[in-house]
mmCIF file of C-alpha atoms in Angstrom:
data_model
loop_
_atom_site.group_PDB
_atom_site.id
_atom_site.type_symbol
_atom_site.label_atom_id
_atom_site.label_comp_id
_atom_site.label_asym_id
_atom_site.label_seq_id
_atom_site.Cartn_x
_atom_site.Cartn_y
_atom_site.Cartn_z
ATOM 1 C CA UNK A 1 12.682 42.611 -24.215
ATOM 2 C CA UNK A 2 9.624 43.234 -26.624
ATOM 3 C CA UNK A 3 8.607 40.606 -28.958
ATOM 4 C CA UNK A 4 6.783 41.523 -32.051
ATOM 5 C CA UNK A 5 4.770 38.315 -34.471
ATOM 6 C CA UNK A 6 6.256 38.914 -37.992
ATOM 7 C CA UNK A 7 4.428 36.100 -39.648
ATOM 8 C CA UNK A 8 4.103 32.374 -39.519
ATOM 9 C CA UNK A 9 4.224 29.514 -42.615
ATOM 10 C CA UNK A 10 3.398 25.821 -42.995
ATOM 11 C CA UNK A 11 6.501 23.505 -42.920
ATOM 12 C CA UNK A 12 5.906 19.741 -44.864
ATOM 13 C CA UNK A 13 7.028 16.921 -43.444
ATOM 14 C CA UNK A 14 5.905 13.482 -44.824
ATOM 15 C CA UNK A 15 2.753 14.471 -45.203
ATOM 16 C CA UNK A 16 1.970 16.181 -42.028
ATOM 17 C CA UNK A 17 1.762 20.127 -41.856
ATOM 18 C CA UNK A 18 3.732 22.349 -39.105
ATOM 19 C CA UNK A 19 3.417 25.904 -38.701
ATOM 20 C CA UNK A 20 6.618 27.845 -38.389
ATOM 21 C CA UNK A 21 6.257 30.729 -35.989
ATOM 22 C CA UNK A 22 8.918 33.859 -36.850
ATOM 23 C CA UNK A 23 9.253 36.353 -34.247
ATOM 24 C CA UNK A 24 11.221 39.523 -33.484
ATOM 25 C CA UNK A 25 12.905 40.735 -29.878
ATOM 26 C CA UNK A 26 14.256 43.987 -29.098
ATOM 27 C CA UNK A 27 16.378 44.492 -26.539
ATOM 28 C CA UNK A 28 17.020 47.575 -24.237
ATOM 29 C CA UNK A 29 20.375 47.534 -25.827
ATOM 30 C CA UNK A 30 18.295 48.484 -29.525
ATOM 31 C CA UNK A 31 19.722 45.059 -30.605
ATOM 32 C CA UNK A 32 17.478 42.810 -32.347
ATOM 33 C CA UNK A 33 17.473 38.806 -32.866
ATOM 34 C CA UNK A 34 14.533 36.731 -34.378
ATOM 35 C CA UNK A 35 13.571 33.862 -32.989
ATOM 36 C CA UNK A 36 11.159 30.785 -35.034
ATOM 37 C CA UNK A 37 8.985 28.414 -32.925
ATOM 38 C CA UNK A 38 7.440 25.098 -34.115
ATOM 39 C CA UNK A 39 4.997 23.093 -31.368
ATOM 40 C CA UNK A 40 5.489 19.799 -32.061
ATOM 41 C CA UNK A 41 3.194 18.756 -29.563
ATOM 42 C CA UNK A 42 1.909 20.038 -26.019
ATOM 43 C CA UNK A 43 5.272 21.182 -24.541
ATOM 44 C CA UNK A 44 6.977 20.410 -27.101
ATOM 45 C CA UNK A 45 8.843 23.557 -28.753
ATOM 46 C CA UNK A 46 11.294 23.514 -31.108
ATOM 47 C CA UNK A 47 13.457 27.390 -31.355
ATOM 48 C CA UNK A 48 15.814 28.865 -33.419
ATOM 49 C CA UNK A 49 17.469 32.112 -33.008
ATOM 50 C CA UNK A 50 19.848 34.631 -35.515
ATOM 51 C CA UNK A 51 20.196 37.698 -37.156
ATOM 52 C CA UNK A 52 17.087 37.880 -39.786
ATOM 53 C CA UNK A 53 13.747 36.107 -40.580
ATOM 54 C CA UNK A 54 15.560 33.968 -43.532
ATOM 55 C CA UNK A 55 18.441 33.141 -41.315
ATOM 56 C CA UNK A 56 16.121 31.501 -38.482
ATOM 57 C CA UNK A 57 13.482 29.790 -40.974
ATOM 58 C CA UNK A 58 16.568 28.147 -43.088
ATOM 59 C CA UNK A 59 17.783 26.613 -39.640
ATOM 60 C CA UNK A 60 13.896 25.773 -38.586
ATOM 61 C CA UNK A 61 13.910 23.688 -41.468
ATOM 62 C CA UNK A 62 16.918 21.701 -41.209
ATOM 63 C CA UNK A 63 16.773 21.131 -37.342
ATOM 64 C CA UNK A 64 12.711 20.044 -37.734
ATOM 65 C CA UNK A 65 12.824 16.683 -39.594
ATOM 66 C CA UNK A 66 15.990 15.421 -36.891
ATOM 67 C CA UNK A 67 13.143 16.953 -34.003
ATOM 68 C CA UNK A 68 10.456 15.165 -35.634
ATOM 69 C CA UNK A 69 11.952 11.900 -36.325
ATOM 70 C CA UNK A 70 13.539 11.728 -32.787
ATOM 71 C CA UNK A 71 10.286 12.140 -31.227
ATOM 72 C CA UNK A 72 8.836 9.354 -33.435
ATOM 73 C CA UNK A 73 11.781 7.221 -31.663
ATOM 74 C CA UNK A 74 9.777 7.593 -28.335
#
């Protein structure tokens, strides 16, 4: 599996910037899924997967503020 950087983007959370990795894989199989990646600290990854760059940022964005505020619970 090959995976090609499409481009990144700032995500705003109460003040505090994130940047929003979006990626592409390519399987053997020609079939393609796109991943985004936010580090929320060292080790700390946060990944969604789907069919298209839109798909994966709109689910970045909802699943970030839950990761964020449950790691302020720590």
């Amino acid at each position: 599996m090959a995976e090609e950087f499409l481009f990144s983007e700032p995500f705003l959370w109460e003040g505090k910037y994130y940047l929003v990795q979006v990626y592409r894989a390519s399987h053997a199989t020609g079939r393609c899924v796109h991943m985004a990646q936010t580090a929320l600290g060292p080790g700390d990854i946060v990944i969604s997967d789907g069919r298209s760059p839109e798909e994966v940022l709109q689910k970045q964005h909802t699943v970030l503020p839950v990761a964020i505020l449950s790691r302020a619970l720590l």
